[in-house]
Amino acid sequence: MKDTKLTVTNELTAPLNDLFGIFFEDINHAADGGLYAEMVQNRSFEFAPIDNSDYQATTAWELSDPQSLRVADKDPLNTKNLHYLTVDAKQTATITNAGFNSGMFYQQGEQYNFSFFVKALNGTQEVTVQLTDDSGKKIAAPQSITVESHQWLKYSAQFTAEQTTTTGRLVLTFPEGTRILVDMISLFPKNTFNHRPNYVRADLGETLKDLHPKFLRFPGGCLVHDGQLDPDNRGAMYRWKNSIGPVEQRPARRNNWGYNQTLGLGYFEYFELSEDIGAEPLPVLPGAHDPHHDREAPIAQLGDWIDDALDLIEFANGSENSKWGKVRVALGHPKPFNLKYLAIGNEEVGQAFFDRYPYFHKAIKAKYPNIKLINTSGPFAAGAEFERGWKSARENHSDLVDEHYYTAPTWFLANQHRYDSYDPKGPKAFIGEYASKKNQWYNAVVEASYMTGLERNADKVGLACYAPLFCNVDYKDWTPDLIFFNQSEVSPSVNYYVQQLFMKYQGTNNVDYHLANVPEAKVIDDGPLNDGLSPQADGTDVKFENIRLTANGQTKQFKGQSLSEKQTIRVCSTDADDYEVAFDVTKVGDEPKGAHFCFGEQDLDNTFTWVLGGWGNTDSMIRTMTNGMDTDWTQTSWTMNKNQTYHCQIKVSGRHITTWIDGEKMNEIEIPPFVVQPMYTNLTYDKKASQYYFKAVNVTDKQQEITLDTDLFADGSLYQLTGLPDAENHLGMTNQIERRNVPFSGHQFILPPYSVSVLMSTKQFRTQ
Ligand code: AHR
C-alpha cells in the first residue's frame, strides 16, 4: 500500500466568503405546516380550488352544523382577506381544526397563544375555546371569550397544556343564538424560535441554526416565478410587498406545489431568521417572467418590477428616513439587515427573461453598486439554456450565476472537476440547488466529495446550497430533502450532517497543500455507450418509423412502432463503439408529453435516453438512468407538435453524444468517464477562529490512510461521520450514521470506508 503523505505548503489562497448556505422554499409544507409556527390550518378560510382542486373555504375545518356555519365574503375583515365564517347558531355549534399531520402538538406545561377576529352582530356573546385531543379529551382549561364589538376586533386568550398529545384539536363553541362573523383563527406556541411573535417553530429554527449556514436563499424556487403578473391576482407570483405587515392583511396565495400559502412567514420574518441563524439574507425576486406558463410583463411595463427590487433593498438596508427603511423600522427592526445579495429570477429559460434581466441589472447597479446580483442558468447543468444564462451573466457583468442540478451520484463523481476550468475573472457560480437523488449515506458521502471540489474552486464558486431544505413527511412533494419533520418531531437526514460539517468547519481561506502517493483512481466506467436501442412512449401516443442503425459500416432498418403510455420495445442492440441511429417520430396523442429513444440500454434502470418533449413537452434532453437514478446531462428547449413528423438522428462516438432534429443540432454532450478517487480532500484556514480544517472524504468501501507530514494536527481534534452506504434517517430513527468528535494526535489519519472527516487544530497561521 502506498504511503499517502500530506504536506502543507501553507500559503493562504482563495477566500471562501459565504460559500456554504441553505435554501428555503415552501415546498413539502416547509412553511405553512412547517417552519411557520402557526398551528391552525386554513386560519382565514381562504383555501380555494386555485390552490388545489380538493380545497374549499372550509378545508381543514370540521363544522358541526352547516346550517349555522357558512363561509361568506360580503363584509370582509379587509380587502386582502376576503372570506370569513358567519355564525348564525340555530343550536349550539362547533368548529374544529386539526392543524397539520395527525393533529396539533400540545406539550404538557407549554403555553399557547390563541387569537381571532370577530364582528358581533347581536350584542355581547360568548365563544368557548378549547384545546382537546382527537377523542375530545380536555388538554387545557377551556376559556370563554366575550365578544361584543360591532366592528372587526381581535380577541386573544392564553392556554397552558396539561397533557401532551400529537392529535390536538382547537375547538370553538358557539351557543345557540350566537350571531357573529369570525376570521383569522390562530394558535401559536408561545415558545417560538427566539420567542418572536408570528415566527418560526423553535425546534426547526434550532435545526437550521445548528447548520451554521453562511447565507439563506429564500423564498423559492419555482414558487417565486410561477404565477400571474398582477400582484393582486390570487394566483400571483411571489411579490414581497404582499408578505409584510399585519398577517391579516397579507393576501393568501396559490402555492404552485399544490397548496395554499398564507404568507404568514414573509420577507420580514425571513430577514429576521437570517439574522437569528447568522446567515446572509439572499432573496430571490421574480424577473417579470413565468417560464412555466410563458408569461412576461411587456418591457415598457417593467417599472413596477424594478421598483420592487429597489424598494426591497431600501426596506432591508435603508435608513429610517427612507420610505421603505421606515417600514422596516415600524415593523420592529431599526437596524438595517445588511442585504448583500439579490437574485433576479429562478431557473429561467427562454429569451424573454434574458431580454428583461439587463433592465433590472442596470437600475439596481446604478443605485446600489455594491449589491451582488445573481443571474440564472435554468434548471439543467448544461445545454443551450444553461449557456444562454451564462452568456447573459457575462454580458451584464452579473456577480453570480445560479446553477441547479438534481443528479445521480455518478454525475457528481464524474463532475468533480467541473469548476476547475471556470474563469475566475467571470461571474462566480452559485450552486443554488443541488442534491444527489437519495437521502442515503452513500449519496451524502458523494455530496461531501463534491463539496471539497467546490471549496477547492472557491475563486470560481461563490455560493452553494443543497435543496430542498425541509419536508413535512405527510406532505411530500419532492425528495430527497435535507430535514424531515412532522408536527412534533424533527429528523435531519444523513445529508444534513455533511452540510453541517462543511458549514461549521468552512474556514475563511483555502490553504496550499500537497498529497503525495495517492493511490490510483478506480475507473468504474469509461467504455462505449452501446447496448440496446428502444423507442418508448412517454405518456402520450407516438409513432416511430424508419428506425435505422448504422454501425460497423452497415445500415439496418427495423420495423416501425406505434406506442402509448410508457410502452417500450427493444428493436435491436449494438456493441459498436461508434454508431448512428435515425428514426422518424410523430406524436399522435393529445397529452403535453413526447417520446423517448433509449440507447446503450442495459436494462430499464441503466440506460441512456434521448428525451424528446420532456418536462411537459418543453425540452430535448440527454438523460441517463443509473441504478434507477436519473440525470439530465444537457437540455435544449424544444416542443413536439401533434401530427408533425420529425426526422431524428443520434450519433454516438465513444462517450460523445450528438443529436439532431430535421438536420438541426439539438444536444451535444461528452459523458466523462465514471472514476472514483480513493479520497477527496481540501485544507482551509479560519482567520477568525485561528483554526485549520483538513477535510477528507472516502466514498469507497476500503479504508484509506494519510500520513500527515506536518505537525499542524499533532494536538488537534477529529470530527468524523461514518455509516453504511444505505443508512438513512427517519422520524424516530434519527441516528443511523455514527458521528464522533474525538481528540486527535499523531500523524496517521485513517479514513474509514464511506466516511467524511474533518481534522482540526487551533494554531496561528504559519509557514512550515
Ligand atoms: O427545489 C425544488 C424545485 O426545484 C425548485 O422550486 C426549483 O427551482 C427546482 O426546479
Tab-separated table of N, CA and C in Angstrom, residues 542-615:
chain	number	residue	atom	x	y	z
A	542	VAL	N	-47.402	7.797	-29.613
A	542	VAL	CA	-46.380	8.222	-30.578
A	542	VAL	C	-46.143	7.112	-31.594
A	543	LYS	N	-45.665	7.531	-32.764
A	543	LYS	CA	-45.398	6.568	-33.833
A	543	LYS	C	-43.939	6.722	-34.246
A	544	PHE	N	-43.187	5.613	-34.196
A	544	PHE	CA	-41.797	5.622	-34.666
A	544	PHE	C	-41.747	4.898	-36.003
A	545	GLU	N	-41.072	5.485	-36.983
A	545	GLU	CA	-40.946	4.852	-38.301
A	545	GLU	C	-39.507	4.987	-38.790
A	546	ASN	N	-39.188	4.196	-39.800
A	546	ASN	CA	-37.871	4.265	-40.454
A	546	ASN	C	-36.721	4.233	-39.448
A	547	ILE	N	-36.786	3.301	-38.498
A	547	ILE	CA	-35.711	3.208	-37.490
A	547	ILE	C	-34.513	2.511	-38.133
A	548	ARG	N	-33.387	3.196	-38.117
A	548	ARG	CA	-32.185	2.634	-38.762
A	548	ARG	C	-30.991	2.739	-37.828
A	549	LEU	N	-30.172	1.716	-37.861
A	549	LEU	CA	-28.919	1.733	-37.098
A	549	LEU	C	-27.768	1.581	-38.082
A	550	THR	N	-26.794	2.495	-38.007
A	550	THR	CA	-25.588	2.365	-38.820
A	550	THR	C	-24.422	2.119	-37.880
A	551	ALA	N	-23.805	0.940	-38.002
A	551	ALA	CA	-22.666	0.585	-37.140
A	551	ALA	C	-21.769	-0.356	-37.915
A	552	ASN	N	-20.489	-0.266	-37.626
A	552	ASN	CA	-19.521	-1.145	-38.296
A	552	ASN	C	-19.706	-1.137	-39.814
A	553	GLY	N	-20.011	0.018	-40.394
A	553	GLY	CA	-20.108	0.157	-41.846
A	553	GLY	C	-21.381	-0.407	-42.454
A	554	GLN	N	-22.335	-0.813	-41.643
A	554	GLN	CA	-23.575	-1.411	-42.175
A	554	GLN	C	-24.800	-0.664	-41.648
A	555	THR	N	-25.800	-0.525	-42.488
A	555	THR	CA	-27.048	0.100	-42.026
A	555	THR	C	-28.156	-0.948	-42.044
A	556	LYS	N	-28.867	-1.016	-40.916
A	556	LYS	CA	-30.001	-1.969	-40.846
A	556	LYS	C	-31.259	-1.176	-40.527
A	557	GLN	N	-32.357	-1.591	-41.129
A	557	GLN	CA	-33.642	-0.913	-40.861
A	557	GLN	C	-34.542	-1.823	-40.053
A	558	PHE	N	-35.325	-1.231	-39.135
A	558	PHE	CA	-36.191	-2.025	-38.259
A	558	PHE	C	-37.644	-1.579	-38.404
A	559	LYS	N	-38.503	-2.473	-37.979
A	559	LYS	CA	-39.949	-2.256	-38.110
A	559	LYS	C	-40.394	-1.032	-37.290
A	560	GLY	N	-41.279	-0.242	-37.847
A	560	GLY	CA	-41.823	0.899	-37.111
A	560	GLY	C	-42.662	0.445	-35.922
A	561	GLN	N	-42.909	1.363	-34.959
A	561	GLN	CA	-43.643	1.008	-33.746
A	561	GLN	C	-44.629	2.116	-33.389
A	562	SER	N	-45.867	1.720	-33.077
A	562	SER	CA	-46.823	2.682	-32.514
A	562	SER	C	-46.928	2.372	-31.028
A	563	LEU	N	-46.639	3.343	-30.197
A	563	LEU	CA	-46.549	3.085	-28.754
A	563	LEU	C	-47.428	4.064	-27.983
A	564	SER	N	-47.908	3.605	-26.840
A	564	SER	CA	-48.709	4.507	-25.996
A	564	SER	C	-48.286	4.347	-24.537
A	565	GLU	N	-48.829	5.244	-23.680
A	565	GLU	CA	-48.476	5.260	-22.243
A	565	GLU	C	-46.961	5.279	-22.073
A	566	LYS	N	-46.419	4.241	-21.381
A	566	LYS	CA	-44.959	4.170	-21.162
A	566	LYS	C	-44.391	2.972	-21.930
A	567	GLN	N	-45.116	2.543	-22.958
A	567	GLN	CA	-44.726	1.338	-23.703
A	567	GLN	C	-43.348	1.496	-24.338
A	568	THR	N	-42.570	0.404	-24.304
A	568	THR	CA	-41.253	0.445	-24.933
A	568	THR	C	-40.969	-0.902	-25.581
A	569	ILE	N	-40.238	-0.879	-26.685
A	569	ILE	CA	-39.907	-2.134	-27.378
A	569	ILE	C	-38.460	-2.064	-27.823
A	570	ARG	N	-37.687	-3.050	-27.425
A	570	ARG	CA	-36.277	-3.050	-27.877
A	570	ARG	C	-36.250	-3.519	-29.331
A	571	VAL	N	-35.685	-2.700	-30.212
A	571	VAL	CA	-35.675	-3.097	-31.630
A	571	VAL	C	-34.385	-3.823	-32.001
A	572	CYS	N	-33.293	-3.549	-31.313
A	572	CYS	CA	-32.043	-4.247	-31.592
A	572	CYS	C	-31.020	-3.816	-30.553
A	573	SER	N	-29.818	-4.307	-30.663
A	573	SER	CA	-28.735	-3.791	-29.831
A	573	SER	C	-27.456	-3.760	-30.657
A	574	THR	N	-26.477	-3.003	-30.178
A	574	THR	CA	-25.206	-2.905	-30.897
A	574	THR	C	-24.056	-2.951	-29.902
A	575	ASP	N	-22.935	-3.519	-30.337
A	575	ASP	CA	-21.741	-3.484	-29.493
A	575	ASP	C	-20.680	-2.559	-30.092
A	576	ALA	N	-21.072	-1.744	-31.080
A	576	ALA	CA	-20.103	-0.838	-31.711
A	576	ALA	C	-19.770	0.324	-30.772
A	577	ASP	N	-18.527	0.809	-30.848
A	577	ASP	CA	-18.139	1.991	-30.061
A	577	ASP	C	-18.773	3.247	-30.649
A	578	ASP	N	-18.807	3.272	-31.995
A	578	ASP	CA	-19.353	4.445	-32.683
A	578	ASP	C	-20.542	3.963	-33.529
A	579	TYR	N	-21.633	4.650	-33.435
A	579	TYR	CA	-22.793	4.233	-34.245
A	579	TYR	C	-23.746	5.417	-34.413
A	580	GLU	N	-24.645	5.256	-35.374
A	580	GLU	CA	-25.651	6.294	-35.607
A	580	GLU	C	-27.032	5.663	-35.680
A	581	VAL	N	-27.981	6.345	-35.108
A	581	VAL	CA	-29.366	5.880	-35.152
A	581	VAL	C	-30.179	6.979	-35.806
A	582	ALA	N	-31.085	6.594	-36.688
A	582	ALA	CA	-32.001	7.588	-37.279
A	582	ALA	C	-33.418	7.047	-37.154
A	583	PHE	N	-34.358	7.906	-36.960
A	583	PHE	CA	-35.772	7.494	-36.922
A	583	PHE	C	-36.657	8.700	-37.174
A	584	ASP	N	-37.887	8.416	-37.564
A	584	ASP	CA	-38.893	9.475	-37.682
A	584	ASP	C	-39.885	9.268	-36.542
A	585	VAL	N	-40.273	10.338	-35.905
A	585	VAL	CA	-41.232	10.204	-34.801
A	585	VAL	C	-42.370	11.208	-34.987
A	586	THR	N	-43.583	10.725	-34.698
A	586	THR	CA	-44.774	11.581	-34.798
A	586	THR	C	-45.586	11.410	-33.520
A	587	LYS	N	-45.960	12.538	-32.922
A	587	LYS	CA	-46.821	12.471	-31.724
A	587	LYS	C	-48.259	12.489	-32.216
A	588	VAL	N	-49.021	11.470	-31.833
A	588	VAL	CA	-50.422	11.434	-32.262
A	588	VAL	C	-51.385	11.649	-31.099
A	589	GLY	N	-50.863	11.590	-29.883
A	589	GLY	CA	-51.718	11.791	-28.705
A	589	GLY	C	-51.829	13.264	-28.343
A	590	ASP	N	-52.777	13.563	-27.445
A	590	ASP	CA	-53.056	14.969	-27.098
A	590	ASP	C	-52.286	15.473	-25.878
A	591	GLU	N	-51.788	14.567	-25.040
A	591	GLU	CA	-51.179	14.990	-23.771
A	591	GLU	C	-49.960	15.870	-24.029
A	592	PRO	N	-49.665	16.801	-23.120
A	592	PRO	CA	-48.478	17.651	-23.308
A	592	PRO	C	-47.199	16.894	-22.962
A	593	LYS	N	-46.934	15.864	-23.728
A	593	LYS	CA	-45.798	14.977	-23.472
A	593	LYS	C	-45.182	14.611	-24.805
A	594	GLY	N	-44.114	13.794	-24.778
A	594	GLY	CA	-43.444	13.447	-26.015
A	594	GLY	C	-43.025	11.992	-26.042
A	595	ALA	N	-41.802	11.761	-26.471
A	595	ALA	CA	-41.322	10.391	-26.659
A	595	ALA	C	-39.896	10.275	-26.150
A	596	HIS	N	-39.464	9.039	-25.965
A	596	HIS	CA	-38.079	8.752	-25.580
A	596	HIS	C	-37.455	7.845	-26.631
A	597	PHE	N	-36.150	7.938	-26.781
A	597	PHE	CA	-35.440	6.902	-27.525
A	597	PHE	C	-34.259	6.474	-26.655
A	598	CYS	N	-34.302	5.207	-26.197
A	598	CYS	CA	-33.242	4.709	-25.317
A	598	CYS	C	-32.137	4.085	-26.161
A	599	PHE	N	-30.911	4.327	-25.741
A	599	PHE	CA	-29.758	3.703	-26.412
A	599	PHE	C	-28.739	3.352	-25.333
A	600	GLY	N	-27.798	2.474	-25.672
A	600	GLY	CA	-26.874	1.998	-24.628
A	600	GLY	C	-27.665	1.429	-23.462
A	601	GLU	N	-28.786	0.770	-23.778
A	601	GLU	CA	-29.717	0.333	-22.720
A	601	GLU	C	-29.361	-1.068	-22.221
A	602	GLN	N	-28.844	-1.140	-20.968
A	602	GLN	CA	-28.576	-2.465	-20.386
A	602	GLN	C	-29.873	-3.053	-19.839
A	603	ASP	N	-30.590	-2.228	-19.129
A	603	ASP	CA	-31.936	-2.582	-18.662
A	603	ASP	C	-32.659	-1.268	-18.385
A	604	LEU	N	-33.903	-1.344	-17.906
A	604	LEU	CA	-34.676	-0.101	-17.754
A	604	LEU	C	-34.052	0.849	-16.736
A	605	ASP	N	-33.292	0.298	-15.779
A	605	ASP	CA	-32.690	1.129	-14.733
A	605	ASP	C	-31.306	1.635	-15.104
A	606	ASN	N	-30.773	1.177	-16.228
A	606	ASN	CA	-29.423	1.569	-16.639
A	606	ASN	C	-29.426	1.799	-18.138
A	607	THR	N	-29.641	3.040	-18.493
A	607	THR	CA	-29.796	3.345	-19.925
A	607	THR	C	-29.497	4.819	-20.209
A	608	PHE	N	-29.199	5.100	-21.455
A	608	PHE	CA	-29.168	6.477	-21.945
A	608	PHE	C	-30.490	6.721	-22.651
A	609	THR	N	-30.994	7.932	-22.556
A	609	THR	CA	-32.277	8.225	-23.199
A	609	THR	C	-32.210	9.591	-23.851
A	610	TRP	N	-32.663	9.647	-25.082
A	610	TRP	CA	-32.918	10.958	-25.690
A	610	TRP	C	-34.375	11.269	-25.373
A	611	VAL	N	-34.577	12.296	-24.580
A	611	VAL	CA	-35.932	12.690	-24.182
A	611	VAL	C	-36.399	13.765	-25.166
A	612	LEU	N	-37.456	13.449	-25.882
A	612	LEU	CA	-37.988	14.390	-26.879
A	612	LEU	C	-39.310	14.936	-26.357
A	613	GLY	N	-39.303	16.145	-25.882
A	613	GLY	CA	-40.541	16.708	-25.318
A	613	GLY	C	-40.680	16.381	-23.842
A	614	GLY	N	-39.591	16.480	-23.097
A	614	GLY	CA	-39.644	16.224	-21.659
A	614	GLY	C	-40.173	17.437	-20.902
A	615	TRP	N	-40.359	17.273	-19.591
A	615	TRP	CA	-40.850	18.343	-18.706
A	615	TRP	C	-42.059	19.056	-19.326
